[in-house]
mmCIF file of C-alpha atoms in Angstrom:
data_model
loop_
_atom_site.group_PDB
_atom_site.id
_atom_site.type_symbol
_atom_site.label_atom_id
_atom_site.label_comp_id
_atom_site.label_asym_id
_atom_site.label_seq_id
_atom_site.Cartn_x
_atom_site.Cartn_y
_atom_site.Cartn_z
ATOM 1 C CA UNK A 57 -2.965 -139.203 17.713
ATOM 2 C CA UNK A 58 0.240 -137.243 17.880
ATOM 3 C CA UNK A 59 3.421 -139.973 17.230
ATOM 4 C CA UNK A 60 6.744 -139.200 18.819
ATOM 5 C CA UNK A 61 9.311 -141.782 17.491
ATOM 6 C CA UNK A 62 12.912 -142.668 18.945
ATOM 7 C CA UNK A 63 14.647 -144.305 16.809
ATOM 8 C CA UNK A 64 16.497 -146.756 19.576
ATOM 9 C CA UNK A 65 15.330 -148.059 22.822
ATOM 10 C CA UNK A 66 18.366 -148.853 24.202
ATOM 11 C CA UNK A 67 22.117 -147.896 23.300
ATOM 12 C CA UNK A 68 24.820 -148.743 24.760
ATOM 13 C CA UNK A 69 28.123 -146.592 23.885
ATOM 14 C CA UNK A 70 31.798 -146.348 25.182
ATOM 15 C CA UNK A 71 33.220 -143.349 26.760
ATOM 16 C CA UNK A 72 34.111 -140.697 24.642
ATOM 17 C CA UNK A 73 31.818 -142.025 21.548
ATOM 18 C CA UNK A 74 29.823 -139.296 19.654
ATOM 19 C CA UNK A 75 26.401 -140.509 19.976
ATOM 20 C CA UNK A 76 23.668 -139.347 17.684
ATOM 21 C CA UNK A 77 19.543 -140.205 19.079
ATOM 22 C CA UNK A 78 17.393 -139.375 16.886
ATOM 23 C CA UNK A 79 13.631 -138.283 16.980
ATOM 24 C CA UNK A 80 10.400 -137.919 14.592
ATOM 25 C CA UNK A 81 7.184 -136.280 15.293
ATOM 26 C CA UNK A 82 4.514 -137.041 12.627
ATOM 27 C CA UNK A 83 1.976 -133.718 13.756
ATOM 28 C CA UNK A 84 3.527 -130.880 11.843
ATOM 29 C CA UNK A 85 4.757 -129.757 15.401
ATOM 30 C CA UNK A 86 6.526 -126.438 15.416
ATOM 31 C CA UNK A 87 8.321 -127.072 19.132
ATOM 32 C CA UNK A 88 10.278 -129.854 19.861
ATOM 33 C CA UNK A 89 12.442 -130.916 23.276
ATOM 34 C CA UNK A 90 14.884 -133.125 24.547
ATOM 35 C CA UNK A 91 14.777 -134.291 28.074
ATOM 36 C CA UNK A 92 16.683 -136.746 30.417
ATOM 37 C CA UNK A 93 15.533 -138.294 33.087
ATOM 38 C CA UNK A 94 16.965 -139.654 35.770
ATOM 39 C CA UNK A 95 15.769 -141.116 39.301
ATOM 40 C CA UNK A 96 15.356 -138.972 42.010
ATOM 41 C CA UNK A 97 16.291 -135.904 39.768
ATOM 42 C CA UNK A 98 12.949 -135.985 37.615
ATOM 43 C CA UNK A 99 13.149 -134.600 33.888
ATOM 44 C CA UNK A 100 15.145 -131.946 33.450
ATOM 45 C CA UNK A 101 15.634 -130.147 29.582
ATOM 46 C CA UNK A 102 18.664 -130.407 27.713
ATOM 47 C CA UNK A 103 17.717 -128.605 24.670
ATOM 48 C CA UNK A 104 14.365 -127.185 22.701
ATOM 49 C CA UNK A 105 13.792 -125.898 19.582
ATOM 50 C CA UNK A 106 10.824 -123.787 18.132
ATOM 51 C CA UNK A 107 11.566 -123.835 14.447
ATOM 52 C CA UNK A 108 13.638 -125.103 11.880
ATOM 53 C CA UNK A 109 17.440 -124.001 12.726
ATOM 54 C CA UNK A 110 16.243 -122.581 16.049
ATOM 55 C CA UNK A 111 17.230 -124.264 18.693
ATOM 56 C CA UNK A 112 17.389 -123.104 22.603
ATOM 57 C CA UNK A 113 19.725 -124.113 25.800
ATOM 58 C CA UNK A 114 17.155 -125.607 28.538
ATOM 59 C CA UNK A 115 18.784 -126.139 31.987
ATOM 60 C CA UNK A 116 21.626 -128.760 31.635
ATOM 61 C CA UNK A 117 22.743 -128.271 27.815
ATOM 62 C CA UNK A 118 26.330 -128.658 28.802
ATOM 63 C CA UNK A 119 28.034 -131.741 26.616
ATOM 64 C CA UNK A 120 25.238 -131.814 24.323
ATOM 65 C CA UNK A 121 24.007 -130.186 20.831
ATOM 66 C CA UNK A 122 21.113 -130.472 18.909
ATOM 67 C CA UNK A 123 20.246 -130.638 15.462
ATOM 68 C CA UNK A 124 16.696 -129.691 13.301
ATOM 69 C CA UNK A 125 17.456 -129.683 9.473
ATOM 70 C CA UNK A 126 13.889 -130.973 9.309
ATOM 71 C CA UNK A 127 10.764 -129.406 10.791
ATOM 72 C CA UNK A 128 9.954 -133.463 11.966
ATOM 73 C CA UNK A 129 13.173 -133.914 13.120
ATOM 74 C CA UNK A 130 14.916 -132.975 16.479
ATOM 75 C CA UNK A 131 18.503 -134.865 16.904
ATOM 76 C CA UNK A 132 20.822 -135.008 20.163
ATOM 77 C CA UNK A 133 24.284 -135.059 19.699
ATOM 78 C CA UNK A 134 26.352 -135.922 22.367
ATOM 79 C CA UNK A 135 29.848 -134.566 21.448
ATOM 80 C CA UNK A 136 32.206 -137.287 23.819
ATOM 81 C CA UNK A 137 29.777 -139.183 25.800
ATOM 82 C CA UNK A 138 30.546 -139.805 29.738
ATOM 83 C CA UNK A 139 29.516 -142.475 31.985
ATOM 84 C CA UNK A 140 27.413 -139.382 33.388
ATOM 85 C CA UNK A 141 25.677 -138.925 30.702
ATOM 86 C CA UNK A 142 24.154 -142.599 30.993
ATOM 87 C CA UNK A 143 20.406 -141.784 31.262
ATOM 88 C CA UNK A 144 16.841 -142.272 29.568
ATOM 89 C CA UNK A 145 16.458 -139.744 26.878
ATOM 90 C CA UNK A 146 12.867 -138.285 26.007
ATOM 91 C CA UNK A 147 11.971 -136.308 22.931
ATOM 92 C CA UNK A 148 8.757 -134.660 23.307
ATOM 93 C CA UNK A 149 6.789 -132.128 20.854
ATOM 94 C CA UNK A 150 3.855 -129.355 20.903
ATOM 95 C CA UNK A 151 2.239 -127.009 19.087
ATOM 96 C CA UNK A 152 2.376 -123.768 18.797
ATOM 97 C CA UNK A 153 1.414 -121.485 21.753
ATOM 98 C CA UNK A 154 2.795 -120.953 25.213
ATOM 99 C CA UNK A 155 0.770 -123.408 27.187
ATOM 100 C CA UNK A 156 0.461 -126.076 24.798
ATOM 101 C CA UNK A 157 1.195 -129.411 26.592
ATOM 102 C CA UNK A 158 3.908 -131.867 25.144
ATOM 103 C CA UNK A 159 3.533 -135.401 23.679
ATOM 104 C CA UNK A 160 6.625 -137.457 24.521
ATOM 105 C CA UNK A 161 8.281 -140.984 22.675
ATOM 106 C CA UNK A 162 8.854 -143.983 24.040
ATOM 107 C CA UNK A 163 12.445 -142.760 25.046
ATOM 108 C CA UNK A 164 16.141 -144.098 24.060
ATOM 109 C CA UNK A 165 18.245 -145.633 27.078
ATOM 110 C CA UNK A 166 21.203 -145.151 27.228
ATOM 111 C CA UNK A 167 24.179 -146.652 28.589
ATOM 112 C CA UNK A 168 27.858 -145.298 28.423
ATOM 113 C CA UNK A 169 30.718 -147.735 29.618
ATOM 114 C CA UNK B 19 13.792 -125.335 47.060
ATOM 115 C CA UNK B 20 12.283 -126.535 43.895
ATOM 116 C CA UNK B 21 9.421 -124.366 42.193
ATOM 117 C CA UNK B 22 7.452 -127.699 42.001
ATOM 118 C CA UNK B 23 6.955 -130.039 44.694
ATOM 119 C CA UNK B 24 5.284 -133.523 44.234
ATOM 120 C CA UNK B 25 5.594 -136.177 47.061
ATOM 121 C CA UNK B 26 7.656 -139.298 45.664
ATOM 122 C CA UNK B 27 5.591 -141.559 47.225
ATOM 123 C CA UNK B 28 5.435 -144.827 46.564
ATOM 124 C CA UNK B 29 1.835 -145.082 47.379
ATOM 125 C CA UNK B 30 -0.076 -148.748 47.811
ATOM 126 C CA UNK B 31 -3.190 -148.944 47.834
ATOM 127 C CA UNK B 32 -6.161 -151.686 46.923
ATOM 128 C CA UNK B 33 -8.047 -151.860 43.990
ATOM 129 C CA UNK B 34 -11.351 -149.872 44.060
ATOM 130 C CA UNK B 35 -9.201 -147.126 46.288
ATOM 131 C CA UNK B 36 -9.793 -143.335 45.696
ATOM 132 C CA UNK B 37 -6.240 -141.985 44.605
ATOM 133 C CA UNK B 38 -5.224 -138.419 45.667
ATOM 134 C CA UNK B 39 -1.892 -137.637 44.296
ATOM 135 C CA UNK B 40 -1.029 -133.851 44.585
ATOM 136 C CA UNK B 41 1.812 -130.966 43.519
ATOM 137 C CA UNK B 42 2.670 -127.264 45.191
ATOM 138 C CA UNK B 43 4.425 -124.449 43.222
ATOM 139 C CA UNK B 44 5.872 -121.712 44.232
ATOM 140 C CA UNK B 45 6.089 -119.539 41.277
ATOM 141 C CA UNK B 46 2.292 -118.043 40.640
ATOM 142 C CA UNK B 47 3.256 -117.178 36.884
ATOM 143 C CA UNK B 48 2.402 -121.060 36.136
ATOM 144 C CA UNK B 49 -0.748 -120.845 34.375
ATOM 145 C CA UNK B 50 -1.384 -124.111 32.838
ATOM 146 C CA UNK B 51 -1.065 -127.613 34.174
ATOM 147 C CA UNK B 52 -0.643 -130.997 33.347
ATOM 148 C CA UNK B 53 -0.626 -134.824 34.576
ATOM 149 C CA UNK B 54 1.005 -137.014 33.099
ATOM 150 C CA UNK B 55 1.399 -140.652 33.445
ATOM 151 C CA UNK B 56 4.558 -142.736 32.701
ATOM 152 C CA UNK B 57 4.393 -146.495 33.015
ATOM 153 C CA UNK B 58 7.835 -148.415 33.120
ATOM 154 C CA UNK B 59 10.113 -147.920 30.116
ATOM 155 C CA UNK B 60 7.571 -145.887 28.336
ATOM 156 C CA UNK B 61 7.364 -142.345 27.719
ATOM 157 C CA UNK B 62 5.187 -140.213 29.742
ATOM 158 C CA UNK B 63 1.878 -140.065 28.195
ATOM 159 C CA UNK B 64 -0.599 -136.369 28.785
ATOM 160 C CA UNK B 65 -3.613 -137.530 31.104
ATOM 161 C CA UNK B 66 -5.131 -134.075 31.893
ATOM 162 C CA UNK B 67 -4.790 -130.337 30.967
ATOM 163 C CA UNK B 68 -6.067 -127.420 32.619
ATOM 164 C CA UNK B 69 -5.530 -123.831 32.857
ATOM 165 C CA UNK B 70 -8.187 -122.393 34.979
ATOM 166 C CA UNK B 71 -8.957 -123.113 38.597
ATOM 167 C CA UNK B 72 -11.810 -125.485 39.510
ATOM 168 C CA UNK B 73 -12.243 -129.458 38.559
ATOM 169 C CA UNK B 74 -12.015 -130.387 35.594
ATOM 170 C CA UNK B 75 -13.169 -134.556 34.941
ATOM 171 C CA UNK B 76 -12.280 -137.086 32.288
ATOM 172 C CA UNK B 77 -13.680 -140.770 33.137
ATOM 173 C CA UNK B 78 -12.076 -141.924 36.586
ATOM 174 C CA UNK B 79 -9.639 -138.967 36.542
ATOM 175 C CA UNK B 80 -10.201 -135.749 38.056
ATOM 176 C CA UNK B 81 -8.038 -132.834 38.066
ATOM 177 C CA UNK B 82 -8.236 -130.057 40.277
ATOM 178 C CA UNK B 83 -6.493 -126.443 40.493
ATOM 179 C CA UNK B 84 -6.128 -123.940 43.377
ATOM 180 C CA UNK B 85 -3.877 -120.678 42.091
ATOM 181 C CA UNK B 86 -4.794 -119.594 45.288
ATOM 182 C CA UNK B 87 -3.277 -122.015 47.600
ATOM 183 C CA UNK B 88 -0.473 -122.599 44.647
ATOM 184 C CA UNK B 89 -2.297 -126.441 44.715
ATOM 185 C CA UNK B 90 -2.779 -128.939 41.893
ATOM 186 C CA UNK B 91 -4.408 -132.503 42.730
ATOM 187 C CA UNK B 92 -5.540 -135.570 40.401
ATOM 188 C CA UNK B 93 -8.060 -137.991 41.990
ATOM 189 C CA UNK B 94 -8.824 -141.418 40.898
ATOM 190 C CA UNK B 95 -11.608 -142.903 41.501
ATOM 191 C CA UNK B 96 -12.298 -147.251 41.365
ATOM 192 C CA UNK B 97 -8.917 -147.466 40.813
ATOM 193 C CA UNK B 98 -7.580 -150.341 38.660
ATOM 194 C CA UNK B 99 -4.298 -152.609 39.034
ATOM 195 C CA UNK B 100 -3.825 -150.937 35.360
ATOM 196 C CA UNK B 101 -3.483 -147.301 37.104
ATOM 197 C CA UNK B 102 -0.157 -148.395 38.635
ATOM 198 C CA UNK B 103 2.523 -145.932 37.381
ATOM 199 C CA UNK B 104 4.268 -143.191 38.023
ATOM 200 C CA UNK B 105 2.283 -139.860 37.769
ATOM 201 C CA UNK B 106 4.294 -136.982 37.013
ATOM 202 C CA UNK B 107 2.556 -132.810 37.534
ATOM 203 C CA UNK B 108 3.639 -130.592 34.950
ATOM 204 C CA UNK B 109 3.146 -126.905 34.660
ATOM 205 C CA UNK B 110 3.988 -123.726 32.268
ATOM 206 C CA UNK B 111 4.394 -120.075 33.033
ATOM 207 C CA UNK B 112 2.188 -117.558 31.112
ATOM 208 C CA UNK B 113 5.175 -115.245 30.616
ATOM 209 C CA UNK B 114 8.806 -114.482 30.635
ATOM 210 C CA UNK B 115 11.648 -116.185 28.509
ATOM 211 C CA UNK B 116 10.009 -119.654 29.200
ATOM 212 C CA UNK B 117 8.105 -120.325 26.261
ATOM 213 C CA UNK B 118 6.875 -123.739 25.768
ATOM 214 C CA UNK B 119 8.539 -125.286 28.625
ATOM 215 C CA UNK B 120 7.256 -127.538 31.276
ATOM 216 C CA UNK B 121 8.494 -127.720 35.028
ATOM 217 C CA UNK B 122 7.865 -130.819 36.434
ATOM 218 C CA UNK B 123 7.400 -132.527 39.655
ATOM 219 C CA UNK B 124 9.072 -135.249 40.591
ATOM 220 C CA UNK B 125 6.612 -137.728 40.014
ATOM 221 C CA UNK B 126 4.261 -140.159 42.758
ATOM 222 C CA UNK B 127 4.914 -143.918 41.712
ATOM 223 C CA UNK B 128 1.741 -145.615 41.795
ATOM 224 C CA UNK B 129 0.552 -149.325 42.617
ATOM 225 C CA UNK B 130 -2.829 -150.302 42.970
ATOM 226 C CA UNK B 131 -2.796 -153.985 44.022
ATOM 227 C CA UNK B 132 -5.967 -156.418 43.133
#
């Protein structure tokens, strides 16, 4: 069984904090994602990444980065976190191959005060 | 208007109910499709995968594509209080620049009540 990990499941951070969430697949996974997801709005992609050091806006990538040093590890960095940016966070992977379907984690929640 | 439609529900119904949860797209370069299911504070978790049109079945769970008519459904049959959750349609285009990504629906929040 593919494992997505997150390494919190709730965070709670003040305004204008640079917040770091963290994510490990344990499948050798070439593609990795970060999502949020919000009510109402559904998941919408913040980020991707196909390979090590490759990484790819999705549709809302503004006040984020990513980081993949690692081919198991996909990080989101937000640079000065907003109370808009208070959301759940999912990091999903797949392999290889355009219609390969994703495995997500648990997801971080986060709060920003 | 969004390239994937899913009806937000919520939907009720008894236990031992036939479920019929359904998405529309727009776009016909989606080629492969997904359910998902999310239950609360989890992740969403892959239920079903398809890329052709026709039924595909897995247990209680069936999944069914129309390109045609641009319609997806999943049908569950004897549903079980355990079912309750929020069911999320997923789907990928064969081409263009969006490789590897998933367009989903909005999801149908389930309850199945003993």
């Amino acid at each position: 069984d593919v494992k997505v990990t997150q390494s919190s499941r709730y965070l709670v951070k003040r305004t204008g904090e640079k917040v770091f969430l963290e994510c490990v697949q344990d499948m050798d996974h070439e593609n990795m994602f970060w999502y949020r997801q919000d009510p109402g709005l559904g998941l919408r992609l913040i980020y991707f990444s196909y390979d090590v050091k490759m990484k790819e806006k999705g549709d809302i990538p503004e006040g984020y980065s990513v980081s993949r040093e690692k081919k198991e590890r996909f990080s989101l960095i937000l640079e000065s976190a907003s109370t808009n940016q208070t959301s759940m966070y999912l990091c999903a992977s797949s392999s290889p191959g355009r219609g390969s379907p994703l495995h997500f984690g648990n997801g971080t929640r986060l709060t920003v005060t | 208007q969004k390239e994937v439609e899913q009806d937000p529900g919520p939907l009720s119904v008894p236990e031992g109910a036939i479920v019929s949860l359904n998405c529309t797209y727009s776009n016909s370069a989606f080629q492969y499709f997904m359910w998902y299911r999310q239950y609360s504070r989890k992740g969403p978790e892959l239920l079903m995968y398809t890329y052709s049109s026709g039924n595909k079945e897995d247990g209680r769970f069936t999944a069914q594509v129309d390109k045609s008519s641009k319609y997806i459904s999943l049908f569950i049959r004897d549903s079980q209080p355990s079912d309750s959750a929020t069911y999320l349609c997923a789907m990928i285009k064969a081409g263009g620049t969006s490789y590897g990504k998933l367009t989903f629906g909005q999801g149908t929040i389930l309850t199945v009540h003993p």
